[in-house]
Coordinates of C-alpha atoms in Angstrom, one line a residue:
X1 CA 102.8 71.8 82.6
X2 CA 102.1 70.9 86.4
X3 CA 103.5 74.8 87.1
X4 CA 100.9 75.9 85.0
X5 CA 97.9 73.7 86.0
X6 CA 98.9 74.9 89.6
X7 CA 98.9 78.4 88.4
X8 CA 95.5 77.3 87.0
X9 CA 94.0 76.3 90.3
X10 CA 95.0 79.9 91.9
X11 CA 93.7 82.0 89.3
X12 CA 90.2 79.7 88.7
X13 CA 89.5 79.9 92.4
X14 CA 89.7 83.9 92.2
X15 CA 87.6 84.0 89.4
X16 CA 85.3 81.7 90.6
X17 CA 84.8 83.4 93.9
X18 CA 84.6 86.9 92.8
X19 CA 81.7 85.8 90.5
X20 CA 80.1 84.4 93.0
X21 CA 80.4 86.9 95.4
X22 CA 80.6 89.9 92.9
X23 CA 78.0 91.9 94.8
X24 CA 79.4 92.2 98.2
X25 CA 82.5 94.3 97.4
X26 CA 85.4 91.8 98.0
X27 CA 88.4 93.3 100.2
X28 CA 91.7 93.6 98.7
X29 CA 94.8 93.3 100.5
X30 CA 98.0 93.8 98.5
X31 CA 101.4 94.6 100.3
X32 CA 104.8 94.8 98.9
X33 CA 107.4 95.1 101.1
X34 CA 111.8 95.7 100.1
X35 CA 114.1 93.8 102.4
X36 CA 117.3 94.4 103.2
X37 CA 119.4 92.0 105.3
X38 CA 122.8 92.0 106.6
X39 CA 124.0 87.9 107.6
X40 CA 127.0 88.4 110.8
X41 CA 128.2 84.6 110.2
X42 CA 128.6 84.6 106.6
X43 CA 129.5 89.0 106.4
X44 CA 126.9 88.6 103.4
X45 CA 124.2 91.2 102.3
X46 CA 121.1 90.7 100.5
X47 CA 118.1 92.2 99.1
X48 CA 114.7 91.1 98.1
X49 CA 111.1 92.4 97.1
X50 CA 108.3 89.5 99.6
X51 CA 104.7 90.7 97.7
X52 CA 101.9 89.9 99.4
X53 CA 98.1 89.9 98.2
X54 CA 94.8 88.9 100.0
X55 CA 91.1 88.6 98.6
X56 CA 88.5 88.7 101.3
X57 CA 85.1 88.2 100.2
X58 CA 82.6 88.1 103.2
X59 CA 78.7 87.5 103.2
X60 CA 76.3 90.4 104.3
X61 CA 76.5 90.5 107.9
X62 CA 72.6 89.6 108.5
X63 CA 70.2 87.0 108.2
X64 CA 70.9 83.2 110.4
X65 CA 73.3 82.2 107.8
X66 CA 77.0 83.8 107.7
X67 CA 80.3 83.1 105.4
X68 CA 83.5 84.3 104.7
X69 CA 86.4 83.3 102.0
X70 CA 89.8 84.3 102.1
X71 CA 92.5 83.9 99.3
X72 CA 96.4 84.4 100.3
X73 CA 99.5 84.1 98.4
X74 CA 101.2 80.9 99.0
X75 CA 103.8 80.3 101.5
X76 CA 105.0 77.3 99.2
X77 CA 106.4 78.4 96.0
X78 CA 104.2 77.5 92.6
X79 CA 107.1 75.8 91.7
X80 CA 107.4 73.7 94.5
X81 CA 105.4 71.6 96.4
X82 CA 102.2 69.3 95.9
X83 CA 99.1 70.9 94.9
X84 CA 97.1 70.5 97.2
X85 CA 99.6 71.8 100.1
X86 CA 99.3 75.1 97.4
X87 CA 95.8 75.3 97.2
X88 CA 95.8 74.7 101.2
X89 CA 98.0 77.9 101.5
X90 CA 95.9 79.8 99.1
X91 CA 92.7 78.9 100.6
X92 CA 93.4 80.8 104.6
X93 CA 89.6 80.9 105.5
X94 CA 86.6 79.5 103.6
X95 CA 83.8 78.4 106.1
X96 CA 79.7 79.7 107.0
X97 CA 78.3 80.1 110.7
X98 CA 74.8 79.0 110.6
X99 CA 72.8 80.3 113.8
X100 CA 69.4 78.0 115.1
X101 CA 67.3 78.9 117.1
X102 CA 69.6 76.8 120.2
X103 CA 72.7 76.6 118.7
X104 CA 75.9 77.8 116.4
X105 CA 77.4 75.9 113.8
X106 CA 80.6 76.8 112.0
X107 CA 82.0 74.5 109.5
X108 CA 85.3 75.1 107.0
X109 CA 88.9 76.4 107.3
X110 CA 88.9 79.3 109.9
X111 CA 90.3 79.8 113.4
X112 CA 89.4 79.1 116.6
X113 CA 90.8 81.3 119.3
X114 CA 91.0 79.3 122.9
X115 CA 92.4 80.7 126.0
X116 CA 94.1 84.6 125.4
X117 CA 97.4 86.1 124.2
X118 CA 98.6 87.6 121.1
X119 CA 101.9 85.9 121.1
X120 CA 102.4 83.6 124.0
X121 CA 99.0 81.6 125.1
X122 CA 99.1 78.1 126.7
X123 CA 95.5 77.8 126.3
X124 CA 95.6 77.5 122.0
X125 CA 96.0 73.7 122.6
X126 CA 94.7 74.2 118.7
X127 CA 97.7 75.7 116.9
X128 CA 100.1 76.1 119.7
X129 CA 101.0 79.3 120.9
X130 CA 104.4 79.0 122.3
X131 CA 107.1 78.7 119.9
X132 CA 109.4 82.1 118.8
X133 CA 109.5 81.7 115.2
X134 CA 107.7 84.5 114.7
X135 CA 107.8 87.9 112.5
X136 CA 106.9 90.8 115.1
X137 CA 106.6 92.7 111.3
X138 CA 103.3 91.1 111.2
X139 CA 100.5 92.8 112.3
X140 CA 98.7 89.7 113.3
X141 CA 101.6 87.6 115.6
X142 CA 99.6 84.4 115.4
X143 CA 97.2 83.5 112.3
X144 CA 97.4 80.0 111.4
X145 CA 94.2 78.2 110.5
X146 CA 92.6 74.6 110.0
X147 CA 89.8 72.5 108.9
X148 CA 87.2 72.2 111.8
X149 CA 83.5 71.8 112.4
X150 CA 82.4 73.2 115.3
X151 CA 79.3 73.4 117.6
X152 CA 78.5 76.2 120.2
X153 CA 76.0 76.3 122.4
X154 CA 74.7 79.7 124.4
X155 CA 74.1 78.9 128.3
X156 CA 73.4 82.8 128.9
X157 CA 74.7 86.4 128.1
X158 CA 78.4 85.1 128.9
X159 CA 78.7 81.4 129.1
X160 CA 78.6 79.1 126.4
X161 CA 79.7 75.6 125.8
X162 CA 81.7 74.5 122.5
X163 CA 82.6 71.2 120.6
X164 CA 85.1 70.8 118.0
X165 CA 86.0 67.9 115.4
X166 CA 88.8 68.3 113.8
X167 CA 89.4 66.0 110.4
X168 CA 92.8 64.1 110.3
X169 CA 95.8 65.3 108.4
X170 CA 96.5 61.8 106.9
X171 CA 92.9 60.7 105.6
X172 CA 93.4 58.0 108.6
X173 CA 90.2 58.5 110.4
X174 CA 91.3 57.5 113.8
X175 CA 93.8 60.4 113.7
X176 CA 91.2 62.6 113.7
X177 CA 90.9 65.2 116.9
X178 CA 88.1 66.8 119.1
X179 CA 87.5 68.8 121.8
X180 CA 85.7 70.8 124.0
X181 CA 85.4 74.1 126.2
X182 CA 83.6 75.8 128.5
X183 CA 83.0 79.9 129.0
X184 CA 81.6 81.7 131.5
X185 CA 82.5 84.8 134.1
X186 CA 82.9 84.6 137.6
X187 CA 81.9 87.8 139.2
X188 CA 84.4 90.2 136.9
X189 CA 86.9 87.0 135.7
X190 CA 86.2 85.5 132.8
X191 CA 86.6 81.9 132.9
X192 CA 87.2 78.7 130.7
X193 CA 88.9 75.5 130.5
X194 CA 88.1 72.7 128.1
X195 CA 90.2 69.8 126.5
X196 CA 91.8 68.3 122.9
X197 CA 92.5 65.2 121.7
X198 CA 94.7 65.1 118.1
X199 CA 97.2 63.0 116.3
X200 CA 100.3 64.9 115.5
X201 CA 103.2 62.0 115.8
X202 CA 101.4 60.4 118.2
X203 CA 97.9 60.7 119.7
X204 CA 98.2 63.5 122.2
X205 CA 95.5 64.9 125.4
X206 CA 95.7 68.4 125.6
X207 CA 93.6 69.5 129.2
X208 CA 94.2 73.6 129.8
X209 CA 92.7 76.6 131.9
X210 CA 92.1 80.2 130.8
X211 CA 91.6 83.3 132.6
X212 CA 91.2 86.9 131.8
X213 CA 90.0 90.0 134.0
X214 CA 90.6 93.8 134.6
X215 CA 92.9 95.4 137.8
X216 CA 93.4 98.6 136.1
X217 CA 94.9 96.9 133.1
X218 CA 93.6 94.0 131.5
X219 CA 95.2 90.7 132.7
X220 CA 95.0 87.1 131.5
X221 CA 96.6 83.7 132.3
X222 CA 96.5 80.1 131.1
X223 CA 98.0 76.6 131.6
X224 CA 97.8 73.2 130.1
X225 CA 99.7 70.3 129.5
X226 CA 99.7 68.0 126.5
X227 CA 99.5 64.3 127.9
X228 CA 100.8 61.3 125.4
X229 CA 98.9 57.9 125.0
X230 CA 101.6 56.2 125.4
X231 CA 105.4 56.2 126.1
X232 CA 107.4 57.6 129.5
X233 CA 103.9 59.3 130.0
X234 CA 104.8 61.0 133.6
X235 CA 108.1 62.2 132.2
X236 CA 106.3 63.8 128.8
X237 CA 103.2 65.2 130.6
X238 CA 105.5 67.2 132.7
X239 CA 108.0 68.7 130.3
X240 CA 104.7 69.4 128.3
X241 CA 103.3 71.8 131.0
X242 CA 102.9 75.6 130.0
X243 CA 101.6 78.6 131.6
X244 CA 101.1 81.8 130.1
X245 CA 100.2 85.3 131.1
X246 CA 99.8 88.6 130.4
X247 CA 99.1 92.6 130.9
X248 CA 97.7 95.3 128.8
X249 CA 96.9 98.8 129.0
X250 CA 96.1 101.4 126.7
X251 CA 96.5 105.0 127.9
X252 CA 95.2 108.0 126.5
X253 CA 97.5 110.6 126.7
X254 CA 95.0 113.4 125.2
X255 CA 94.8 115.0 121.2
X256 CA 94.4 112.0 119.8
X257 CA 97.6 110.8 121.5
X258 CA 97.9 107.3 123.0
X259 CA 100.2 104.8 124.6
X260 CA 99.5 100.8 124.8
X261 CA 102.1 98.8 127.0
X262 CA 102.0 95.1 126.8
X263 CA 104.0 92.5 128.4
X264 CA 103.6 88.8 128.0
X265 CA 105.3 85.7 129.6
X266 CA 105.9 82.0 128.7
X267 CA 106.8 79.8 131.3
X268 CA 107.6 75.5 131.1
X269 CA 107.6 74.6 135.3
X270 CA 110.1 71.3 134.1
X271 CA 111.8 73.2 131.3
X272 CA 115.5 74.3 131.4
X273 CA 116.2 76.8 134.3
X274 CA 119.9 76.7 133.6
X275 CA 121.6 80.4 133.5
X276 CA 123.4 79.1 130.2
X277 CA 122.1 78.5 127.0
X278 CA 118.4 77.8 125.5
X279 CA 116.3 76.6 123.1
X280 CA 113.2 76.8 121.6
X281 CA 111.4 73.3 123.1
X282 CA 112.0 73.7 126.1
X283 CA 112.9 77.2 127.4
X284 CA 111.8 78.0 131.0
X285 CA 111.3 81.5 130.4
X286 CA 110.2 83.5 128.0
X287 CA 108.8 87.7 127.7
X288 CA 106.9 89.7 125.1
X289 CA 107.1 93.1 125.8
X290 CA 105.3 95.8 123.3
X291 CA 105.3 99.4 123.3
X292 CA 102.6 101.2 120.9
X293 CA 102.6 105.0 120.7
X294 CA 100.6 106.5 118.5
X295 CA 100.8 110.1 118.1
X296 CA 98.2 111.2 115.4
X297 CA 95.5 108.9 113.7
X298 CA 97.4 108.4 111.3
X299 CA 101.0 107.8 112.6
X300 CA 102.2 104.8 114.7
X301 CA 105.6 103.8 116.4
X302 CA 105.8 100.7 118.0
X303 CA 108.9 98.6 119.7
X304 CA 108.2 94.6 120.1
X305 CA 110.8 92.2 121.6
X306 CA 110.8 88.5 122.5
X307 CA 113.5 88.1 125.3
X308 CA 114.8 84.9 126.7
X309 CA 116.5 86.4 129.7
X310 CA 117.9 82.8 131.6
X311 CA 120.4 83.0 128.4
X312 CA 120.7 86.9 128.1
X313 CA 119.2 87.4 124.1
X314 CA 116.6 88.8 122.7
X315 CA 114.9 89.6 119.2
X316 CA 114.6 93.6 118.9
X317 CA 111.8 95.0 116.3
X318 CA 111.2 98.8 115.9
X319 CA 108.4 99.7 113.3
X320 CA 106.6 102.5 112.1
X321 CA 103.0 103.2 110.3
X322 CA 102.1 106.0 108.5
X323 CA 98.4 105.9 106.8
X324 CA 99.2 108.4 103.7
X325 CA 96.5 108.2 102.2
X326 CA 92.7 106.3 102.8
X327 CA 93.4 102.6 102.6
X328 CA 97.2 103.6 101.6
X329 CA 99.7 102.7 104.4
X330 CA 103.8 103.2 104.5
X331 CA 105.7 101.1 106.9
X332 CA 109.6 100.5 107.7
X333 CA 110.5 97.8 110.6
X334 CA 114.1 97.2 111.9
X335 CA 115.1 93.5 113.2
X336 CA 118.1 92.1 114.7
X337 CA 118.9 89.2 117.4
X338 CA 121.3 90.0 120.2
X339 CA 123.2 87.5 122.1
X340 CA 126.0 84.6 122.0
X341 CA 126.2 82.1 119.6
X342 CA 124.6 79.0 121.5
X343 CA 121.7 81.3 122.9
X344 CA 118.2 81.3 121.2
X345 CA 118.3 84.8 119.9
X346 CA 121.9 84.5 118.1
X347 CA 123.8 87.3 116.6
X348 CA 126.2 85.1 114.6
X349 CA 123.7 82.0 114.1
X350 CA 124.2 80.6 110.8
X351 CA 120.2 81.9 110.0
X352 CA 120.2 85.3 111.8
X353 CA 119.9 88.4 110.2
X354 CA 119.7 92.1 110.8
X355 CA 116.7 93.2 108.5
X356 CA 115.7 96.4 107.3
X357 CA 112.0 96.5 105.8
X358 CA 110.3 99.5 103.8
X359 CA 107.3 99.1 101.8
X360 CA 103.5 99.5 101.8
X361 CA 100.0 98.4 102.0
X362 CA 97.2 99.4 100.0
X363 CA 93.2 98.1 100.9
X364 CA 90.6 98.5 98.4

């Protein structure tokens, strides 16, 4: 019975929104993707279908008020779970952006991007931009998304200034969170830097830096540190600092032809610098290097990696894109960890995998 009042919840929510929004030509997402796995510790092999459907349904993209609702299959099994952590994975976006005459107002479940990185990015003192536990199958590396109400105010053509609340996790209201940031450019840099306070186990002040400019490629760093209330507060301040950076390029290499080369970095100053094995908390180093060629409009190759090189491993993912048809896409990725069994990319680990993955999206 609670399977199927859950079940319930899903389907209602659909329904509902699509009447409501019936004449704006909701976007539908729907991916099914075969995978096929080969465990090294345990000599085991496996196969499995991971479907995957989104509903977007967006407001008309005029007038002072704006809105957008978006529907994903759960992470957390119908079977499993408490409701409302199922209806929290359903529900990825659902907010408005109201725009008066001084000011910008966004209110709901959505994401708020601070500081800049698609992977590895000390400034999102929001989410937290720095673990590896990542897919590089996905297209979007870092997606999560949170209740918020937020405030921004334009100080000119680039610079603004924006506030955040943040509502607690626990329905204690002194857990609650909030922040601030500032944006403008310097000459050609972009600049910001703003601060968060939130309770996760404890309550946490989260100061950071972001900048981003052009040398030929585009380049962007950021820092921050994530300060405790209380505690060994020197020692925890400084094993909490990041700093992040990045290059990106996109070359055109003529007939529709075109080459992108991105590399990222991770860095923790106080982290583990020892040429011996890592882990994921507090790894000194850490690189993203991505290779995108794309050889027609409609074909794509791409080779992503996240390499810890102090221990010698890395994570390996070759993919490929082919848009068949209009709004029909065929992809295949290949995965596998290399290195020693205490490193952080393990071949043998008892988790690790080598994964094969075919399948397709289709957007209508």
């Amino acid at each position: 019975m609670v399977n199927i009042k859950r079940l319930g919840v899903l389907l209602g929510m659909v329904l509902i929104s699509t009447t409501l929004w019936a004449a704006e030509n909701p976007v539908i997402t729907m991916q099914l993707l075969s995978y096929y796995t080969y465990m090294p510790a345990s000599d085991a092999y496996s196969d499995y279908m991971l479907p995957s459907l989104s509903l977007s349904i967006a407001s008309p993209r005029s007038g002072n008020v704006r809105g957008e609702v978006v529907l994903k299959t759960p992470y957390t099994s119908l079977t499993s779970g408490s409701a409302t952590t199922i209806v929290n994975d359903i529900l990825n976006k659902a907010y408005f952006k109201a725009r008066f005459p001084s000011f910008r107002l966004t209110a709901g479940k959505t994401r708020l991007s601070w500081g800049d990185g698609i992977l590895f990015n000390a400034g999102d003192v929001l989410y937290g931009s720095s673990d590896t536990s990542v897919s590089l199958t996905q297209a979007e590396l870092r997606s999560e998304t949170g209740w918020m109400t937020s405030i921004n105010y334009p100080m000119g053509f680039f610079s603004f200034a924006e506030a955040v609340i943040l509502p607690s996790i626990d329905t204690h209201a002194s857990h609650m969170g909030a922040g601030f940031r500032y944006y403008t450019n310097v000459g050609n840099t972009k600049v910001e830097a703003g601060y968060l306070t939130s309770y996760e186990t404890e309550r946490l002040h989260k100061p950071y830096v972001a900048m981003q400019g052009n040398i030929g490629p585009d380049w962007y760093m950021a820092s921050s540190l994530s300060i405790p209330q209380s505690g060994d507060i020197a020692t925890e301040t400084k094993e909490s600092w990041l700093i992040s950076g990045g290059l990106y390029h996109l070359q055109d290499l003529g007939n529709d032809k075109t080459l992108s080369l991105r590399l990222e970095f991770l860095t923790r100053p106080f982290g583990n610098w020892e040429l011996t094995s890592q882990s994921d908390s507090d790894c000194a180093l850490l690189l993203y290097p991505e290779i995108v060629y794309t050889p027609s409009s409609s074909l794509s190759w791409s080779l992503r990696s996240i390499i810890s090189p102090l221990d010698l491993s890395c994570n390996i993912t070759a993919g490929v894109s082919w848009s068949v048809f209009e709004g029909f896409t065929a992809v295949g990725y290949l995965s596998s960890p290399f290195g020693d069994s205490s490193d952080l990319f393990s071949w043998n680990a008892a988790t690790s995998a080598v994964s094969l993955v075919i399948g397709a999206s289709w957007i209508f």
